[in-house]
Short mmCIF file of C-alpha atoms and ligand atoms in Angstrom, two decimals:
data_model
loop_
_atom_site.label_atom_id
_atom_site.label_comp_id
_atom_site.label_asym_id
_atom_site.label_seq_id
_atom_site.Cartn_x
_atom_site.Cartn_y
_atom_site.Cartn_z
CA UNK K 148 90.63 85.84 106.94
CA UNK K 149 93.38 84.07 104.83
CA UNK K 150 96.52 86.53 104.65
CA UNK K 151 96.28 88.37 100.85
CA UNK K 152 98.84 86.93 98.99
CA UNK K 153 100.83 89.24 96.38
CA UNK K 154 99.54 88.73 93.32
CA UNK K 155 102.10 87.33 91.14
CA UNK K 156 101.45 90.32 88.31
CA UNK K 157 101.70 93.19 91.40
CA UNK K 158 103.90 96.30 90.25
CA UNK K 159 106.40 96.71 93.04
CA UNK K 160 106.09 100.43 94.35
CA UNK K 161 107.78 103.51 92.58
CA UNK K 162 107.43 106.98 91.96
CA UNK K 163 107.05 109.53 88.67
CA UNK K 164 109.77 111.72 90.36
CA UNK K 165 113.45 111.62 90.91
CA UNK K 166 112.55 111.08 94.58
CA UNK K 167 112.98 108.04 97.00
CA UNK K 168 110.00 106.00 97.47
CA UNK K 169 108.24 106.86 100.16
CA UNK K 170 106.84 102.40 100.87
CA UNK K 171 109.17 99.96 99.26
CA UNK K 172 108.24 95.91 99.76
CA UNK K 173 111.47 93.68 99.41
CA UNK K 174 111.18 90.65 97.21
CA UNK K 175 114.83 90.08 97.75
CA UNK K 176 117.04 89.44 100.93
CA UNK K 177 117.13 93.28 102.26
CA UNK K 178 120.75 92.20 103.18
CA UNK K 179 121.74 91.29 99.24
CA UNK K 180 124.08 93.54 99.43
CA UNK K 181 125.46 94.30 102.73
CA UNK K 182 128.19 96.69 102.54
CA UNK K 183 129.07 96.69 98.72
CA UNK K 184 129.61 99.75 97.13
CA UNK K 185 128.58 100.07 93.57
CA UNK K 186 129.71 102.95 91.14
CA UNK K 187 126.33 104.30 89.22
CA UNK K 188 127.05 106.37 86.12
CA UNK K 189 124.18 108.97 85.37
CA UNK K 190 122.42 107.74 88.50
CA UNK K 191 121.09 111.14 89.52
CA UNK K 192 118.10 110.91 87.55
CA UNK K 193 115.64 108.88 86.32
CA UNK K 194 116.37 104.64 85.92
CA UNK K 195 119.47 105.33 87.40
CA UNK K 196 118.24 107.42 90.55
CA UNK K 197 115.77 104.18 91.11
CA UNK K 198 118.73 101.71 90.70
CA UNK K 199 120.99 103.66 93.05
CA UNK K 200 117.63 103.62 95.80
CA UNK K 201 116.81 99.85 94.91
CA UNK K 202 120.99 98.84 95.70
CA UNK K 203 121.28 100.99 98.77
CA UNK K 204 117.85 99.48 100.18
CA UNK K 205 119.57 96.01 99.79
CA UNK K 206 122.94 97.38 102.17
CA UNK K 207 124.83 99.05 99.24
CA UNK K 208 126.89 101.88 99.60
CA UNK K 209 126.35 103.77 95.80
CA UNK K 210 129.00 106.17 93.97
CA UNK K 211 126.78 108.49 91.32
CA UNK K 212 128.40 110.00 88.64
CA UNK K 213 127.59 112.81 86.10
CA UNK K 214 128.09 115.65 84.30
CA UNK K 215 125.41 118.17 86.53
CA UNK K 216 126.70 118.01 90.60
CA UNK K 217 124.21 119.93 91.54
CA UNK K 218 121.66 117.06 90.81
CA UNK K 219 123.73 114.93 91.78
CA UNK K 220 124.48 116.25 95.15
CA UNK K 221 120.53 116.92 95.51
CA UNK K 222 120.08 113.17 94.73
CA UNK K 223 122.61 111.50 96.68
CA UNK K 224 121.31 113.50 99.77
CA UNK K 225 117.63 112.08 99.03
CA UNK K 226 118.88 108.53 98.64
CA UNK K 227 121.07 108.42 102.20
CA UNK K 228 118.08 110.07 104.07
CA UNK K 229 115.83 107.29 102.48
CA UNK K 230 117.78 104.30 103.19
CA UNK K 231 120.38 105.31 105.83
CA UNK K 232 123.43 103.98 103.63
CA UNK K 233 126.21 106.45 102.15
CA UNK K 234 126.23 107.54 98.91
CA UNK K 235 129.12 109.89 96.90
CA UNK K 236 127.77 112.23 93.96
CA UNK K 237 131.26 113.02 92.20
CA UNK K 238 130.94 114.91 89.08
CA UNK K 239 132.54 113.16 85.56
CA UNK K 240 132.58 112.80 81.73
CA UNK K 241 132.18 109.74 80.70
CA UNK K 242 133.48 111.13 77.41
CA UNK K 243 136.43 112.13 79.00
CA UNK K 244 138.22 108.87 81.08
CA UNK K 245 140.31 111.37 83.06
CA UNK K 246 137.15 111.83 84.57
CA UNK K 247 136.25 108.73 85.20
CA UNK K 248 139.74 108.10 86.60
CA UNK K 249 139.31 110.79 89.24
CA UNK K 250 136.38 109.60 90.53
CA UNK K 251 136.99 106.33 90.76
CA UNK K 252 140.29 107.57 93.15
CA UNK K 253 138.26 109.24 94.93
CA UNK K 254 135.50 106.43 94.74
CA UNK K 255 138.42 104.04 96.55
CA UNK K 256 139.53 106.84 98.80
CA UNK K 257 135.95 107.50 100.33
CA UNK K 258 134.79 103.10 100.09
CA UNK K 259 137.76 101.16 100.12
CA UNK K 260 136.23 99.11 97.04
CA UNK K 261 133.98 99.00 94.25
CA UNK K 262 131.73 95.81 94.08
CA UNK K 263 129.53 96.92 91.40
CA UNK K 264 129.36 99.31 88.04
CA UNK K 265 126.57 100.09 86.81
CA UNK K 266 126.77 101.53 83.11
CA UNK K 267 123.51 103.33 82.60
CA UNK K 268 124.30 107.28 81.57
CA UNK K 269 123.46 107.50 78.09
CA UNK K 270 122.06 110.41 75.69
CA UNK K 271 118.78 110.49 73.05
CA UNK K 272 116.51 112.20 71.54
CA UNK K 273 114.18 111.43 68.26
CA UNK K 274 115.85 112.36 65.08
CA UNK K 275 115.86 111.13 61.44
CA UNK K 276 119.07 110.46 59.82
CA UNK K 277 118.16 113.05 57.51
CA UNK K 278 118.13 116.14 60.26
CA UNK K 279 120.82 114.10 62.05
CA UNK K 280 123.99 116.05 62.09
CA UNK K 281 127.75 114.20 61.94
CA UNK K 282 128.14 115.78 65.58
CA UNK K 283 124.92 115.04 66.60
CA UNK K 284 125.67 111.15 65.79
CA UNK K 285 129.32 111.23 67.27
CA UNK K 286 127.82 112.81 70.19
CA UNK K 287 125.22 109.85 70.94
CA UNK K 288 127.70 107.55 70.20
CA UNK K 289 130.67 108.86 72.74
CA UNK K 290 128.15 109.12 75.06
CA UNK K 291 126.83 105.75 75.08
CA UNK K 292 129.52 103.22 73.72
CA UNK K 293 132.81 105.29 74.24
CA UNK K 294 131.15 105.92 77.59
CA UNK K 295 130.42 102.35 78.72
CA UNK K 296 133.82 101.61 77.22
CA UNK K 297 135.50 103.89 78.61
CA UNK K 298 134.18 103.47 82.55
CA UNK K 299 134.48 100.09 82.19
CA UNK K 300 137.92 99.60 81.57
CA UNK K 301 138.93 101.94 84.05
CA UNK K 302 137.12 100.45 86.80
CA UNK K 303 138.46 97.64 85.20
CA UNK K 304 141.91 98.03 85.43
CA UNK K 305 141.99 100.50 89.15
CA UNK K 306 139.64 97.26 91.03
CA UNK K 307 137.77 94.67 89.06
CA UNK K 308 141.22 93.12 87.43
CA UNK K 309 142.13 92.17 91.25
CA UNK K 310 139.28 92.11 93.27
CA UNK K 311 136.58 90.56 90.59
CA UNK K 312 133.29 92.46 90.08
CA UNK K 313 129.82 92.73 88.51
CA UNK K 314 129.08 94.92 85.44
CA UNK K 315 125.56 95.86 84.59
CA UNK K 316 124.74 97.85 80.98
CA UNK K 317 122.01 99.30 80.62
CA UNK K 318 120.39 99.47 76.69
CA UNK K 319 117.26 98.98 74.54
CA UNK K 320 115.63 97.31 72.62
CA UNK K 321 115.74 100.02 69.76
CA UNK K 322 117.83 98.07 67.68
CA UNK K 323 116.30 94.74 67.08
CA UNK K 324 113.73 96.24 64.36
CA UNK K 325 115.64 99.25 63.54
CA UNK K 326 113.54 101.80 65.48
CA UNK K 327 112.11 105.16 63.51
CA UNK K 328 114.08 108.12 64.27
CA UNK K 329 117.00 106.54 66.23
CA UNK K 330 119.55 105.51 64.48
CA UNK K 331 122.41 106.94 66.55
CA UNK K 332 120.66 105.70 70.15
CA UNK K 333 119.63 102.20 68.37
CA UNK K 334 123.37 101.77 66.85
CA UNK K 335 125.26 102.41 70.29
CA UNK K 336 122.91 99.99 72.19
CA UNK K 337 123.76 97.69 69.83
CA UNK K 338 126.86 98.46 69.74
CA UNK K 339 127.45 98.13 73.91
CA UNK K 340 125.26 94.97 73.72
CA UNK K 341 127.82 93.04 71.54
CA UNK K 342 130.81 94.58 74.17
CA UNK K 343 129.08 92.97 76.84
CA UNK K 344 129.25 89.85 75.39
CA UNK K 345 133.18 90.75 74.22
CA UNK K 346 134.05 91.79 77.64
CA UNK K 347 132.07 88.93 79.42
CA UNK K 348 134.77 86.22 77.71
CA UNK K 349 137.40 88.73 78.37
CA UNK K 350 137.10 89.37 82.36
CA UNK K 351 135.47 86.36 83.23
CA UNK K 352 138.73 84.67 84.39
CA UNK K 353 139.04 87.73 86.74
CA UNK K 354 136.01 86.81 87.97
CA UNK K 355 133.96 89.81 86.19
CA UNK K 356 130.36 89.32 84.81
CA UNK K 357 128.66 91.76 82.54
CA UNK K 358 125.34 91.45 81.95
CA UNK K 359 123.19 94.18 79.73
CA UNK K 360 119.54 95.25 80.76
CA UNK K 361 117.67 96.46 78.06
CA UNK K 362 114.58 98.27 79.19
CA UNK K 363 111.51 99.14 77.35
CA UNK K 364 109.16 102.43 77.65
CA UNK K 365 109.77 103.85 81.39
CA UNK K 366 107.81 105.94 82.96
CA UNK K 367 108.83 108.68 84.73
CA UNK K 368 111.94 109.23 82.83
CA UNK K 369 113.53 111.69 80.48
CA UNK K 370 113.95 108.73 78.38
CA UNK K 371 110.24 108.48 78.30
CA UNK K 372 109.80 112.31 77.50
CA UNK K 373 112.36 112.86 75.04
CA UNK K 374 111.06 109.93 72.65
CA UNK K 375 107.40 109.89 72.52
CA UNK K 376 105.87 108.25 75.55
CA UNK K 377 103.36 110.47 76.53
CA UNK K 378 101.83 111.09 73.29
CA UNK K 379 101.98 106.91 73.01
CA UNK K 380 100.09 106.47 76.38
CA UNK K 381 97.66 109.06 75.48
CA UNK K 382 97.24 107.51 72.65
CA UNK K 383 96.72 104.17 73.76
CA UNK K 384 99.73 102.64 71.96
CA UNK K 385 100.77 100.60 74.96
CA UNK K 386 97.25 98.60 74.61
CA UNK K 387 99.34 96.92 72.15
CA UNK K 388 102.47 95.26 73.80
CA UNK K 389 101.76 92.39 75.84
CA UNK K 390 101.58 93.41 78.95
CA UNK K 391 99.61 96.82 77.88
CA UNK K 392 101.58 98.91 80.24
CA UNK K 393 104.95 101.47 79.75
CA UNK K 394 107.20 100.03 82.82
CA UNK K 395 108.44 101.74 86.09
CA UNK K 396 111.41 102.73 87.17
CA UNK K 397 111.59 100.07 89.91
CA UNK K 398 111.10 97.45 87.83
CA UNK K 399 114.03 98.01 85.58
CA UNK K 400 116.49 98.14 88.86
CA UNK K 401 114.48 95.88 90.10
CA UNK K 402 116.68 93.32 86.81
CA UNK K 403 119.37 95.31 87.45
CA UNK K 404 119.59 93.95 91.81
CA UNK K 405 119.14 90.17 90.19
CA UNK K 406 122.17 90.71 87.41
CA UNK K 407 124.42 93.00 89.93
CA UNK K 408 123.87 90.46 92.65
CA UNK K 409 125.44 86.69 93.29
CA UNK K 410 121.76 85.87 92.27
CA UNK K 411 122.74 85.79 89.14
CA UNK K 412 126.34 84.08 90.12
CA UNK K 413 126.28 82.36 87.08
CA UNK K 414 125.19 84.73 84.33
CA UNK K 415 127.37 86.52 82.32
CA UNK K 416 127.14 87.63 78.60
CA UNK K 417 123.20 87.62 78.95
CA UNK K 418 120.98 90.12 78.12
CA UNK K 419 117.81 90.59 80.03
CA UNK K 420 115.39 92.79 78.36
CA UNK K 421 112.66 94.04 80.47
CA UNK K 422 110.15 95.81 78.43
CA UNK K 423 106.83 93.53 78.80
CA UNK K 424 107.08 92.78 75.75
CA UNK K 425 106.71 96.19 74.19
CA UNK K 426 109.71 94.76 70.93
CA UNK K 427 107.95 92.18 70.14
CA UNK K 428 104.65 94.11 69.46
CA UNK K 429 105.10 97.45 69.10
CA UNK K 430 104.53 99.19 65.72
CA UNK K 431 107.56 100.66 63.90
CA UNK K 432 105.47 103.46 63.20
CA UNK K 433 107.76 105.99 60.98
CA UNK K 434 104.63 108.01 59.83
CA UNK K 435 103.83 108.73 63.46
CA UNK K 436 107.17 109.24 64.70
CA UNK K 437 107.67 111.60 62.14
CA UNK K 438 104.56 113.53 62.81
CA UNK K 439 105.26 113.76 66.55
CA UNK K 440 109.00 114.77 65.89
CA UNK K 441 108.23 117.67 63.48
CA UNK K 442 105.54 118.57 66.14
CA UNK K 443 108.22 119.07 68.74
CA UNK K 444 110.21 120.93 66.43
CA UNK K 445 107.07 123.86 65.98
CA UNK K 446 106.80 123.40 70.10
CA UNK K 447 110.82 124.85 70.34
CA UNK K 448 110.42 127.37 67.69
C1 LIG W 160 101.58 109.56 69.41
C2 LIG W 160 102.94 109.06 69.83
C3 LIG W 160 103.86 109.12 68.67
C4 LIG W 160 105.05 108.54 68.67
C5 LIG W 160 105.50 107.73 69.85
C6 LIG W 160 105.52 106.27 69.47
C7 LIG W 160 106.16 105.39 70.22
C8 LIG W 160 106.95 105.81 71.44
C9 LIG W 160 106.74 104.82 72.54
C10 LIG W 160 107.42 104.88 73.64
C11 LIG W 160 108.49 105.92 73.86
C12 LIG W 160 108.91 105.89 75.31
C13 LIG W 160 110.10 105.49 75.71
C14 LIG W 160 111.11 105.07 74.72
C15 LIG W 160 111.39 103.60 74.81
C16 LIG W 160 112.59 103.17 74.66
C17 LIG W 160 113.67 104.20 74.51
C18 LIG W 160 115.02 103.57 74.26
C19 LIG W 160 116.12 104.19 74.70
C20 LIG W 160 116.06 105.37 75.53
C21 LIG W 160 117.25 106.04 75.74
C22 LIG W 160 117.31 107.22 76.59
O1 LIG W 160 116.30 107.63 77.09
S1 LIG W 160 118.84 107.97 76.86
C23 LIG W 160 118.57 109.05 78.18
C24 LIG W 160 117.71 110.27 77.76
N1 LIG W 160 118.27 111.39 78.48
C25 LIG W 160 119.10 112.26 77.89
O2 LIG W 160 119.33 112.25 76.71
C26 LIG W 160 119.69 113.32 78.82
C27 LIG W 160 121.14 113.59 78.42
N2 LIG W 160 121.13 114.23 77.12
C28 LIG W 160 121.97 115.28 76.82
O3 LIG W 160 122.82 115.68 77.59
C29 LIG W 160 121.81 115.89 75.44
O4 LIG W 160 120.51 115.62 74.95
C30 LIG W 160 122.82 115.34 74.39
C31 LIG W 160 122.64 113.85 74.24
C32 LIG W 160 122.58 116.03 73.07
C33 LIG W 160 124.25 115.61 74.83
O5 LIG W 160 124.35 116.95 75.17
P1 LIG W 160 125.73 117.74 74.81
O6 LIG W 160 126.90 116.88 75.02
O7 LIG W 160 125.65 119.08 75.51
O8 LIG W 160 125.60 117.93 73.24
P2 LIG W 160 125.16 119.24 72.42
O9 LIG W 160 126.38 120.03 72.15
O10 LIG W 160 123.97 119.86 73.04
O11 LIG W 160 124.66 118.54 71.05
C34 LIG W 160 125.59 117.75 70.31
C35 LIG W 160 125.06 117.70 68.89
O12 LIG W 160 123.77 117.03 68.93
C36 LIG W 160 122.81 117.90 68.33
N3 LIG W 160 121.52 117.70 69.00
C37 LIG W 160 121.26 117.87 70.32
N4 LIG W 160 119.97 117.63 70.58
C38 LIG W 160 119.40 117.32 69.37
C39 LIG W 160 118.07 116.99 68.96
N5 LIG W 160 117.07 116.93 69.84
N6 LIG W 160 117.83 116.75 67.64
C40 LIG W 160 118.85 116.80 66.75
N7 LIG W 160 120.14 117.11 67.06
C41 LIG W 160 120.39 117.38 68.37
C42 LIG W 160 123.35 119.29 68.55
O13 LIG W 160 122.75 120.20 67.66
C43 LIG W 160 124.82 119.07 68.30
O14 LIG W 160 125.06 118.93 66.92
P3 LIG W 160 125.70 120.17 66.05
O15 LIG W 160 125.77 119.67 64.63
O16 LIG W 160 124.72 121.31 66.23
O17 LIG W 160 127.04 120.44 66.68
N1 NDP W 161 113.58 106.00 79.83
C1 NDP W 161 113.34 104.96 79.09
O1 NDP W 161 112.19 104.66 78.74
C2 NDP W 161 114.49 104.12 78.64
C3 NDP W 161 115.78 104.37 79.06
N2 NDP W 161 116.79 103.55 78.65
C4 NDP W 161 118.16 103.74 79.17
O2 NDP W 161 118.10 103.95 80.57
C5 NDP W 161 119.18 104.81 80.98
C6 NDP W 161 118.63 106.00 81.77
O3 NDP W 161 117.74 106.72 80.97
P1 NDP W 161 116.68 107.76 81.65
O4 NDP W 161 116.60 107.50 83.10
O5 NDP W 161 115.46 107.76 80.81
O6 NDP W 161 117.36 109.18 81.36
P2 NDP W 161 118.12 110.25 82.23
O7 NDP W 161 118.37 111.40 81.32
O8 NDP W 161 117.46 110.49 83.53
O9 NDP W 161 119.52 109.53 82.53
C7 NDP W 161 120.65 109.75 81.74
C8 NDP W 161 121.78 110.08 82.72
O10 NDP W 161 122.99 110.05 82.02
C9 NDP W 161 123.80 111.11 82.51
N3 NDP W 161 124.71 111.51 81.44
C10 NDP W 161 124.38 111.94 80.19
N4 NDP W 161 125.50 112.25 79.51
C11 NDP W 161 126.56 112.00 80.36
C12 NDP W 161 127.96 112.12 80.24
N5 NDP W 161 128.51 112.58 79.11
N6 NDP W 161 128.74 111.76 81.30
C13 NDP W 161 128.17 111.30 82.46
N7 NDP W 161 126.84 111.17 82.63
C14 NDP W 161 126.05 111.52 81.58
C15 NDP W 161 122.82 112.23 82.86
O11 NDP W 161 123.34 113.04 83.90
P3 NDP W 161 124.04 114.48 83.58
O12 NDP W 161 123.09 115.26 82.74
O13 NDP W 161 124.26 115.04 84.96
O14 NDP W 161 125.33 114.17 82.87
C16 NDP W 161 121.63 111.45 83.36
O15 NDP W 161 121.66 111.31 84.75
C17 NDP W 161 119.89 105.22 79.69
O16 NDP W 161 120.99 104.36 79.48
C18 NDP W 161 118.85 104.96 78.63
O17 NDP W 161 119.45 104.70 77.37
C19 NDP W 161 116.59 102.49 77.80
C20 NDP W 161 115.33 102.23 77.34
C21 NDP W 161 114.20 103.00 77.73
#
């Protein structure tokens, strides 16, 4: 019987939890990267959780800050068990670079170096600009674009300026139509997809890329929760993106291996947006989103 051959179209392996997966099949080298150590913002939970599994399965050593250490801690336990590599959970701001400073000392203290950063903690939730509050805006936006700022040029200026180094931001798409309901997510995206590019002509005589990966609906995620996903794949909104599916987790790190590796050796400035499609497609639907916001807002009360 001829061998089955992988359909081109398979979904690699993942799971709805922040939990290691329990099969994984390698589509790259599983030595990619032997003994690098890559710094992980927010990459307890969710996309960032799967990115911190997907590096370590490839020989990376992982860092994972965030603001909860508990999580963290819980988190970088599962991932070492799962894939026999080390992994730090320190906790930091990324509002607040002393932070960020302090853990990358003890980042270079525990690893010796830092190969890899990995920008990807980030805060949303759906909102008109109407109910939006001034802090509520600010808030988003330190979160997300002071945040990548801010982690980058520290790890920056402590490693990357000497040793060179691969930066990976994560984003969204929200921005290229102007999504309902999230202004303050959609303008820092936006925002941290033009420092990329910024950054990218900066560093690259250090011998820095940056790269952004802009994922679409996740599953699986808070992300996912906070902004609607459920209600859209109950209500079969995801018939009509292209590929008529939300995403997984493993599929987003999955971009993030290929722009963090030298397999993209070459790349810098890019953007690669993985959301099958979903931007191209997907109705701007303010009605809806409006009706499914105030419908959270009876849920809380
Ligand atoms: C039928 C279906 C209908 C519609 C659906 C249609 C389509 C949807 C299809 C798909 C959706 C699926 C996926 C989405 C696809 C793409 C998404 C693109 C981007 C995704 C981004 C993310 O997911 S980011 C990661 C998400 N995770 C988190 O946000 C966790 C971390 N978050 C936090 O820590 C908090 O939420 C925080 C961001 C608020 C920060 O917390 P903290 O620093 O403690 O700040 P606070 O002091 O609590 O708050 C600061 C001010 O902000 C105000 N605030 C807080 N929450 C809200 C809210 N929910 N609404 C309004 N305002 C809020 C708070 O009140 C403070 O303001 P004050 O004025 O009161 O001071
Ligand atoms: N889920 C989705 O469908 C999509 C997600 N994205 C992006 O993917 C990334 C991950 O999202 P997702 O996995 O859904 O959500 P999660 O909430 O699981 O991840 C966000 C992470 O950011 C950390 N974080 C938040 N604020 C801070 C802070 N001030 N300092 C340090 N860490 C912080 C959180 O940890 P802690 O609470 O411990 O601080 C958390 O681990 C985000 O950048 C998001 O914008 C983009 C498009 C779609």
């Amino acid at each position: 019987m001829a061998e089955e051959h992988t359909k081109i179209s398979e979904l690699p392996e993942d799971v709805e939890t922040d939990d290691c997966m329990t099969t994984y099949t390698y589509i790259y080298s599983p030595d990619l990267l032997k003994d690098h150590v890559a710094f992980i913002t927010g990459g307890g939970s969710g996309i960032g959780f799967r990115i911190s599994e997907v590096l370590m399965r490839h020989g990376c050593d992982t860092v994972i800050g965030s603001r909860n250490l508990e999580r963290l801690t819980e988190a970088a336990e599962k991932l070492s068990s799962a894939t026999g590599r080390r992994c730090l959970a320190l906790r930091m701001d990324v509002r607040q670079p002393e932070t960020i400073s302090a853990a990358v000392e003890e980042a270079l203290k525990e690893f010796g170096r830092i190969d890899i950063l990995i920008n990807n903690a980030a805060g949303n939730f759906l909102c008109p600009a109407t109910s939006l509050s001034f802090n509520a805006f600010k808030t988003v936006m330190e979160i997300d674009t002071m945040g990548t700022f801010n982690t980058s040029k520290v790890v920056y200026e402590r490693w990357f300026k000497d040793h060179g180094g691969s930066i990976v931001n994560i984003s969204a798409t929200l921005g290229y139509k102007g999504q309902a309901l999230q202004v303050h997510a959609g303008s820092a995206k936006a925002a941290n997809d033009a420092m990329t590019r910024h950054l990218a002509v900066e560093w690259g005589p250090s011998g820095v890329r940056l790269n952004t990966l802009a994922p679409g609906p996740i599953s699986g995620t808070e992300g996912f929760r906070r902004l609607g996903g459920m209600g859209a794949e109950t209500s079969g909104a995801f018939q009509t993106i292209p590929l008529q599916r939300a995403g997984n987790k493993t599929e987003v790190a999955h971009g993030v291996l290929f722009l963090a590796s030298r397999a993209s050796s070459y790349v810098t400035g890019a953007c690669l947006v993985a959301d099958g499609g979903s931007w191209l497609t997907s109705a701007n639907n303010l009605p809806a989103l409006l009706d499914y916001w105030s419908s959270t807002l009876k849920k809380d009360k």
